[in-house]
Amino acid sequence: MKKENNNQSNFSQAIGKQTVKFHNPPAIISRAAIVGQMEGEGPLSSFFDQIENDPTFGMNSWEEGESEMVRRAIQTAITKSGLSKDNIRYILGGDLLGQLIGTTFGVKNFNIPLFGLYGACSTCGESLSLGAMLVAAGYAENVIAVTSSHYGSAEKQFRFPLEYGNQRPLSATWTVTGSGAFIVSSTCDKNIMNSYPKITAVTTGKIVDFGVVDNMNMGAIMAPAAADVIYQCLEDLSMKPDQFDKIITGDLGKVGSEILIKLLRDNNIEIADRHMDCGVEIFDCEKQDTHSGGSGCGCCAATLAGYILHNLDNGTWKKILFVPTGALLSTVSYNEGQTIPGIAHALIIEHK
Amino acid sequence: MKKENNNQSNFSQAIGKQTVKFHNPPAIISRAAIVGQMEGEGPLSSFFDQIENDPTFGMNSWEEGESEMVRRAIQTAITKSGLSKDNIRYILGGDLLGQLIGTTFGVKNFNIPLFGLYGACSTCGESLSLGAMLVAAGYAENVIAVTSSHYGSAEKQFRFPLEYGNQRPLSATWTVTGSGAFIVSSTCDKNIMNSYPKITAVTTGKIVDFGVVDNMNMGAIMAPAAADVIYQCLEDLSMKPDQFDKIITGDLGKVGSEILIKLLRDNNIEIADRHMDCGVEIFDCEKQDTHSGGSGCGCCAATLAGYILHNLDNGTWKKILFVPTGALLSTVSYNEGQTIPGIAHALIIEHK
């Protein structure tokens, strides 16, 4: 791959092995985070747009509740933006459930063209990356990136019936009930350019499989994928960790975060002083008994929509590396004795 | 949405509500179709790269077999292209199985950045659309779009254990065991421009839900989505059906094809004289007892990689509208009483 595609260098640049840098970086002009009760009782409570105490969100099941949460996240982001929904050209979305039913039934009444995505809990990164790429290329003025997860629907699908009350090891994470929606928009208008956080580069991750087979230790599965994409992002852009105010992973939890820091340290990259994990932040793990931390597509999406972009808006941070992390767990492949591979995508988000 | 984004009009144009037209259309420079025994006994037999009689493809399960089929499709497409795999910047892929395990385990050893996609049987259209968009925008010189389905793994997940030998109504389709992989490449080099079929426009579909709840009549679910995206494509580009040599849907089968033709006729669009459905073509439905026809992500992917592109190569057809169709069926939402929504994506493929 050549370092620069001169033919299109007016709007973006494919750099190194896995990175695209935008010359005209798209902005996140609106966002919304809708979460469940437990997330609302956690330390990030004040940053969410809506906290819903009913686990089915007024619907008949957890799955329908997850879709309703997705619908509310999209509607809230659109309403806050002041745009009409007719101005949104694409929705890029996904969730953890088989055949993406959280997303499907959540987006269907918006009548907007859909790209359904799956990257487990990294899907928030995948949707924002592809959304930014489509906008920066001029295919759309505005797109919505949306992801969700729900504790009830995820546990039911991936582990045990909740009624069974199974024991959870300390390495286990707690699936966040939450959805984050983002309107990613063109910055041809300079007012938009200066008023909103922008996605300035994306590094797309590969599947990384260290052979872990423990579905109660998702952090250990995802940490190598996170290390791989962070390493490659820094390499492709010739950057150092201290050029970021924060390096923020999706849902490694406490266990996975330690592994990530160690893996990068072994490669002479030190991030311990600026690393943060959405899964560790979203719950008070001791008090809320969530063990290693939060997880799920909704974990980093709700944390980005709420807490992280707030800190970029108010100038606490100017430039972050945001790295949603996914463990590609399936009960079918797991029960057939396969490993659980990981994947992670990295985005540079800046605001001046 | 404005009709043209002047800022980027050098490489593409967002037209109408849902369409993108490429000024520098990406080419499909290589492709491969790997199928199972029954597809190999069907009328398109001679167009496939590999017919495997072992339903597990030499592995331990149908799911692992599906992944092996994906791996072979990608490897064959790369080998036929003469490219090194290091020249492939992204894989865009998906399948019908929960958490895309067919794709995940099939692509993981290629070590290429992955965008996991899900649009049920429309995923072939989604992967080629996004692949063409990324290439036309200059983010990549070459990408791979790959999709798969497997009769055994799909029936096991969506319907009954095969051992149960359930009766199938005549409206039912038969999931194709097949995978199609495509290398989509930049046409900055004029030799490539003239030597290969090109994707000249894409129309991205919305979820269309007519409230059908019969999981043994997928054609009826998908036909309205196909009608919607074909109508919008023609509208956006101010085109008529007779400007295409063929209008080819993914897997409506006989039942769904009739519904599609009628729905479009009700809107004053007549396609009966040039419509073809991959699901109807891939099997001899009478002799092979496949009722309404073939279905699955692999159905239209293998038919495109084999039969359709062959007919574009040899000049039988010059311009086609290719419309993979998907029914967003999930056993969870289905058993909770939800409808089965449909989605379809349209691509114009041309070769001079």
JSON list of N, CA and C in Angstrom, two decimals, chain A residues 61-104:
[
{"chain": "A", "resi": 61, "resn": "SER", "atom": "N", "xyz": [-40.29, -7.31, 26.36]},
{"chain": "A", "resi": 61, "resn": "SER", "atom": "CA", "xyz": [-39.16, -8.20, 26.60]},
{"chain": "A", "resi": 61, "resn": "SER", "atom": "C", "xyz": [-37.88, -7.37, 26.66]},
{"chain": "A", "resi": 62, "resn": "TRP", "atom": "N", "xyz": [-36.80, -8.00, 27.12]},
{"chain": "A", "resi": 62, "resn": "TRP", "atom": "CA", "xyz": [-35.51, -7.30, 27.15]},
{"chain": "A", "resi": 62, "resn": "TRP", "atom": "C", "xyz": [-35.09, -6.90, 25.74]},
{"chain": "A", "resi": 63, "resn": "GLU", "atom": "N", "xyz": [-35.34, -7.81, 24.78]},
{"chain": "A", "resi": 63, "resn": "GLU", "atom": "CA", "xyz": [-34.91, -7.53, 23.40]},
{"chain": "A", "resi": 63, "resn": "GLU", "atom": "C", "xyz": [-35.68, -6.33, 22.84]},
{"chain": "A", "resi": 64, "resn": "GLU", "atom": "N", "xyz": [-37.00, -6.34, 23.04]},
{"chain": "A", "resi": 64, "resn": "GLU", "atom": "CA", "xyz": [-37.78, -5.18, 22.57]},
{"chain": "A", "resi": 64, "resn": "GLU", "atom": "C", "xyz": [-37.36, -3.93, 23.33]},
{"chain": "A", "resi": 65, "resn": "GLY", "atom": "N", "xyz": [-37.00, -4.11, 24.59]},
{"chain": "A", "resi": 65, "resn": "GLY", "atom": "CA", "xyz": [-36.52, -2.97, 25.39]},
{"chain": "A", "resi": 65, "resn": "GLY", "atom": "C", "xyz": [-35.23, -2.41, 24.83]},
{"chain": "A", "resi": 66, "resn": "GLU", "atom": "N", "xyz": [-34.34, -3.31, 24.39]},
{"chain": "A", "resi": 66, "resn": "GLU", "atom": "CA", "xyz": [-33.07, -2.84, 23.80]},
{"chain": "A", "resi": 66, "resn": "GLU", "atom": "C", "xyz": [-33.36, -2.03, 22.53]},
{"chain": "A", "resi": 67, "resn": "SER", "atom": "N", "xyz": [-34.30, -2.51, 21.72]},
{"chain": "A", "resi": 67, "resn": "SER", "atom": "CA", "xyz": [-34.65, -1.78, 20.50]},
{"chain": "A", "resi": 67, "resn": "SER", "atom": "C", "xyz": [-35.25, -0.41, 20.83]},
{"chain": "A", "resi": 68, "resn": "GLU", "atom": "N", "xyz": [-36.07, -0.37, 21.86]},
{"chain": "A", "resi": 68, "resn": "GLU", "atom": "CA", "xyz": [-36.67, 0.91, 22.26]},
{"chain": "A", "resi": 68, "resn": "GLU", "atom": "C", "xyz": [-35.57, 1.88, 22.74]},
{"chain": "A", "resi": 69, "resn": "MET", "atom": "N", "xyz": [-34.56, 1.33, 23.41]},
{"chain": "A", "resi": 69, "resn": "MET", "atom": "CA", "xyz": [-33.43, 2.15, 23.86]},
{"chain": "A", "resi": 69, "resn": "MET", "atom": "C", "xyz": [-32.68, 2.72, 22.66]},
{"chain": "A", "resi": 70, "resn": "VAL", "atom": "N", "xyz": [-32.48, 1.88, 21.63]},
{"chain": "A", "resi": 70, "resn": "VAL", "atom": "CA", "xyz": [-31.82, 2.33, 20.39]},
{"chain": "A", "resi": 70, "resn": "VAL", "atom": "C", "xyz": [-32.64, 3.43, 19.73]},
{"chain": "A", "resi": 71, "resn": "ARG", "atom": "N", "xyz": [-33.96, 3.20, 19.66]},
{"chain": "A", "resi": 71, "resn": "ARG", "atom": "CA", "xyz": [-34.84, 4.19, 19.05]},
{"chain": "A", "resi": 71, "resn": "ARG", "atom": "C", "xyz": [-34.74, 5.53, 19.78]},
{"chain": "A", "resi": 72, "resn": "ARG", "atom": "N", "xyz": [-34.76, 5.47, 21.12]},
{"chain": "A", "resi": 72, "resn": "ARG", "atom": "CA", "xyz": [-34.68, 6.71, 21.90]},
{"chain": "A", "resi": 72, "resn": "ARG", "atom": "C", "xyz": [-33.33, 7.41, 21.71]},
{"chain": "A", "resi": 73, "resn": "ALA", "atom": "N", "xyz": [-32.27, 6.62, 21.63]},
{"chain": "A", "resi": 73, "resn": "ALA", "atom": "CA", "xyz": [-30.93, 7.23, 21.45]},
{"chain": "A", "resi": 73, "resn": "ALA", "atom": "C", "xyz": [-30.87, 7.97, 20.12]},
{"chain": "A", "resi": 74, "resn": "ILE", "atom": "N", "xyz": [-31.35, 7.33, 19.06]},
{"chain": "A", "resi": 74, "resn": "ILE", "atom": "CA", "xyz": [-31.33, 7.98, 17.74]},
{"chain": "A", "resi": 74, "resn": "ILE", "atom": "C", "xyz": [-32.22, 9.22, 17.76]},
{"chain": "A", "resi": 75, "resn": "GLN", "atom": "N", "xyz": [-33.44, 9.06, 18.28]},
{"chain": "A", "resi": 75, "resn": "GLN", "atom": "CA", "xyz": [-34.38, 10.19, 18.27]},
{"chain": "A", "resi": 75, "resn": "GLN", "atom": "C", "xyz": [-33.82, 11.36, 19.08]},
{"chain": "A", "resi": 76, "resn": "THR", "atom": "N", "xyz": [-33.22, 11.07, 20.22]},
{"chain": "A", "resi": 76, "resn": "THR", "atom": "CA", "xyz": [-32.67, 12.14, 21.06]},
{"chain": "A", "resi": 76, "resn": "THR", "atom": "C", "xyz": [-31.51, 12.84, 20.35]},
{"chain": "A", "resi": 77, "resn": "ALA", "atom": "N", "xyz": [-30.65, 12.06, 19.70]},
{"chain": "A", "resi": 77, "resn": "ALA", "atom": "CA", "xyz": [-29.52, 12.68, 18.99]},
{"chain": "A", "resi": 77, "resn": "ALA", "atom": "C", "xyz": [-30.02, 13.56, 17.85]},
{"chain": "A", "resi": 78, "resn": "ILE", "atom": "N", "xyz": [-31.05, 13.08, 17.13]},
{"chain": "A", "resi": 78, "resn": "ILE", "atom": "CA", "xyz": [-31.61, 13.89, 16.04]},
{"chain": "A", "resi": 78, "resn": "ILE", "atom": "C", "xyz": [-32.24, 15.17, 16.59]},
{"chain": "A", "resi": 79, "resn": "THR", "atom": "N", "xyz": [-33.04, 15.02, 17.64]},
{"chain": "A", "resi": 79, "resn": "THR", "atom": "CA", "xyz": [-33.71, 16.19, 18.23]},
{"chain": "A", "resi": 79, "resn": "THR", "atom": "C", "xyz": [-32.70, 17.22, 18.70]},
{"chain": "A", "resi": 80, "resn": "LYS", "atom": "N", "xyz": [-31.64, 16.76, 19.39]},
{"chain": "A", "resi": 80, "resn": "LYS", "atom": "CA", "xyz": [-30.63, 17.70, 19.90]},
{"chain": "A", "resi": 80, "resn": "LYS", "atom": "C", "xyz": [-29.89, 18.41, 18.77]},
{"chain": "A", "resi": 81, "resn": "SER", "atom": "N", "xyz": [-29.79, 17.74, 17.61]},
{"chain": "A", "resi": 81, "resn": "SER", "atom": "CA", "xyz": [-29.03, 18.34, 16.50]},
{"chain": "A", "resi": 81, "resn": "SER", "atom": "C", "xyz": [-29.80, 19.44, 15.79]},
{"chain": "A", "resi": 82, "resn": "GLY", "atom": "N", "xyz": [-31.15, 19.41, 15.93]},
{"chain": "A", "resi": 82, "resn": "GLY", "atom": "CA", "xyz": [-31.96, 20.36, 15.18]},
{"chain": "A", "resi": 82, "resn": "GLY", "atom": "C", "xyz": [-32.15, 19.98, 13.72]},
{"chain": "A", "resi": 83, "resn": "LEU", "atom": "N", "xyz": [-31.56, 18.86, 13.30]},
{"chain": "A", "resi": 83, "resn": "LEU", "atom": "CA", "xyz": [-31.73, 18.40, 11.92]},
{"chain": "A", "resi": 83, "resn": "LEU", "atom": "C", "xyz": [-33.08, 17.69, 11.77]},
{"chain": "A", "resi": 84, "resn": "SER", "atom": "N", "xyz": [-33.56, 17.62, 10.53]},
{"chain": "A", "resi": 84, "resn": "SER", "atom": "CA", "xyz": [-34.68, 16.75, 10.24]},
{"chain": "A", "resi": 84, "resn": "SER", "atom": "C", "xyz": [-34.11, 15.37, 9.95]},
{"chain": "A", "resi": 85, "resn": "LYS", "atom": "N", "xyz": [-34.88, 14.32, 10.22]},
{"chain": "A", "resi": 85, "resn": "LYS", "atom": "CA", "xyz": [-34.34, 12.98, 9.96]},
{"chain": "A", "resi": 85, "resn": "LYS", "atom": "C", "xyz": [-34.11, 12.75, 8.48]},
{"chain": "A", "resi": 86, "resn": "ASP", "atom": "N", "xyz": [-34.76, 13.53, 7.63]},
{"chain": "A", "resi": 86, "resn": "ASP", "atom": "CA", "xyz": [-34.52, 13.42, 6.18]},
{"chain": "A", "resi": 86, "resn": "ASP", "atom": "C", "xyz": [-33.11, 13.86, 5.80]},
{"chain": "A", "resi": 87, "resn": "ASN", "atom": "N", "xyz": [-32.44, 14.56, 6.69]},
{"chain": "A", "resi": 87, "resn": "ASN", "atom": "CA", "xyz": [-31.07, 14.98, 6.40]},
{"chain": "A", "resi": 87, "resn": "ASN", "atom": "C", "xyz": [-30.03, 13.93, 6.78]},
{"chain": "A", "resi": 88, "resn": "ILE", "atom": "N", "xyz": [-30.48, 12.84, 7.38]},
{"chain": "A", "resi": 88, "resn": "ILE", "atom": "CA", "xyz": [-29.55, 11.76, 7.76]},
{"chain": "A", "resi": 88, "resn": "ILE", "atom": "C", "xyz": [-29.54, 10.75, 6.62]},
{"chain": "A", "resi": 89, "resn": "ARG", "atom": "N", "xyz": [-28.41, 10.53, 6.00]},
{"chain": "A", "resi": 89, "resn": "ARG", "atom": "CA", "xyz": [-28.39, 9.69, 4.80]},
{"chain": "A", "resi": 89, "resn": "ARG", "atom": "C", "xyz": [-28.22, 8.20, 5.12]},
{"chain": "A", "resi": 90, "resn": "TYR", "atom": "N", "xyz": [-27.46, 7.89, 6.15]},
{"chain": "A", "resi": 90, "resn": "TYR", "atom": "CA", "xyz": [-27.27, 6.48, 6.51]},
{"chain": "A", "resi": 90, "resn": "TYR", "atom": "C", "xyz": [-27.31, 6.31, 8.03]},
{"chain": "A", "resi": 91, "resn": "ILE", "atom": "N", "xyz": [-27.78, 5.14, 8.45]},
{"chain": "A", "resi": 91, "resn": "ILE", "atom": "CA", "xyz": [-27.53, 4.68, 9.82]},
{"chain": "A", "resi": 91, "resn": "ILE", "atom": "C", "xyz": [-26.53, 3.55, 9.74]},
{"chain": "A", "resi": 92, "resn": "LEU", "atom": "N", "xyz": [-25.49, 3.60, 10.58]},
{"chain": "A", "resi": 92, "resn": "LEU", "atom": "CA", "xyz": [-24.54, 2.50, 10.70]},
{"chain": "A", "resi": 92, "resn": "LEU", "atom": "C", "xyz": [-24.67, 2.00, 12.12]},
{"chain": "A", "resi": 93, "resn": "GLY", "atom": "N", "xyz": [-25.16, 0.77, 12.28]},
{"chain": "A", "resi": 93, "resn": "GLY", "atom": "CA", "xyz": [-25.44, 0.34, 13.65]},
{"chain": "A", "resi": 93, "resn": "GLY", "atom": "C", "xyz": [-25.31, -1.14, 13.86]},
{"chain": "A", "resi": 94, "resn": "GLY", "atom": "N", "xyz": [-25.20, -1.51, 15.13]},
{"chain": "A", "resi": 94, "resn": "GLY", "atom": "CA", "xyz": [-25.14, -2.92, 15.47]},
{"chain": "A", "resi": 94, "resn": "GLY", "atom": "C", "xyz": [-25.22, -3.13, 16.97]},
{"chain": "A", "resi": 95, "resn": "ASP", "atom": "N", "xyz": [-25.36, -4.39, 17.35]},
{"chain": "A", "resi": 95, "resn": "ASP", "atom": "CA", "xyz": [-25.44, -4.76, 18.75]},
{"chain": "A", "resi": 95, "resn": "ASP", "atom": "C", "xyz": [-24.92, -6.18, 18.92]},
{"chain": "A", "resi": 96, "resn": "LEU", "atom": "N", "xyz": [-25.08, -6.75, 20.11]},
{"chain": "A", "resi": 96, "resn": "LEU", "atom": "CA", "xyz": [-24.50, -8.06, 20.39]},
{"chain": "A", "resi": 96, "resn": "LEU", "atom": "C", "xyz": [-25.40, -9.23, 20.01]},
{"chain": "A", "resi": 97, "resn": "LEU", "atom": "N", "xyz": [-26.67, -8.97, 19.80]},
{"chain": "A", "resi": 97, "resn": "LEU", "atom": "CA", "xyz": [-27.63, -10.06, 19.64]},
{"chain": "A", "resi": 97, "resn": "LEU", "atom": "C", "xyz": [-27.56, -10.67, 18.26]},
{"chain": "A", "resi": 98, "resn": "GLY", "atom": "N", "xyz": [-27.85, -11.97, 18.19]},
{"chain": "A", "resi": 98, "resn": "GLY", "atom": "CA", "xyz": [-27.86, -12.67, 16.91]},
{"chain": "A", "resi": 98, "resn": "GLY", "atom": "C", "xyz": [-28.75, -11.94, 15.92]},
{"chain": "A", "resi": 99, "resn": "GLN", "atom": "N", "xyz": [-28.23, -11.73, 14.68]},
{"chain": "A", "resi": 99, "resn": "GLN", "atom": "CA", "xyz": [-28.98, -11.05, 13.62]},
{"chain": "A", "resi": 99, "resn": "GLN", "atom": "C", "xyz": [-29.34, -9.61, 14.00]},
{"chain": "A", "resi": 100, "resn": "LEU", "atom": "N", "xyz": [-28.61, -9.06, 14.94]},
{"chain": "A", "resi": 100, "resn": "LEU", "atom": "CA", "xyz": [-28.73, -7.63, 15.29]},
{"chain": "A", "resi": 100, "resn": "LEU", "atom": "C", "xyz": [-30.16, -7.18, 15.55]},
{"chain": "A", "resi": 101, "resn": "ILE", "atom": "N", "xyz": [-30.94, -7.95, 16.30]},
{"chain": "A", "resi": 101, "resn": "ILE", "atom": "CA", "xyz": [-32.33, -7.56, 16.49]},
{"chain": "A", "resi": 101, "resn": "ILE", "atom": "C", "xyz": [-32.49, -6.30, 17.33]},
{"chain": "A", "resi": 102, "resn": "GLY", "atom": "N", "xyz": [-31.53, -6.02, 18.20]},
{"chain": "A", "resi": 102, "resn": "GLY", "atom": "CA", "xyz": [-31.61, -4.77, 18.96]},
{"chain": "A", "resi": 102, "resn": "GLY", "atom": "C", "xyz": [-31.66, -3.59, 17.99]},
{"chain": "A", "resi": 103, "resn": "THR", "atom": "N", "xyz": [-30.76, -3.61, 17.03]},
{"chain": "A", "resi": 103, "resn": "THR", "atom": "CA", "xyz": [-30.66, -2.53, 16.05]},
{"chain": "A", "resi": 103, "resn": "THR", "atom": "C", "xyz": [-31.83, -2.54, 15.07]},
{"chain": "A", "resi": 104, "resn": "THR", "atom": "N", "xyz": [-32.09, -3.71, 14.47]},
{"chain": "A", "resi": 104, "resn": "THR", "atom": "CA", "xyz": [-33.12, -3.81, 13.42]},
{"chain": "A", "resi": 104, "resn": "THR", "atom": "C", "xyz": [-34.43, -3.17, 13.84]}
]
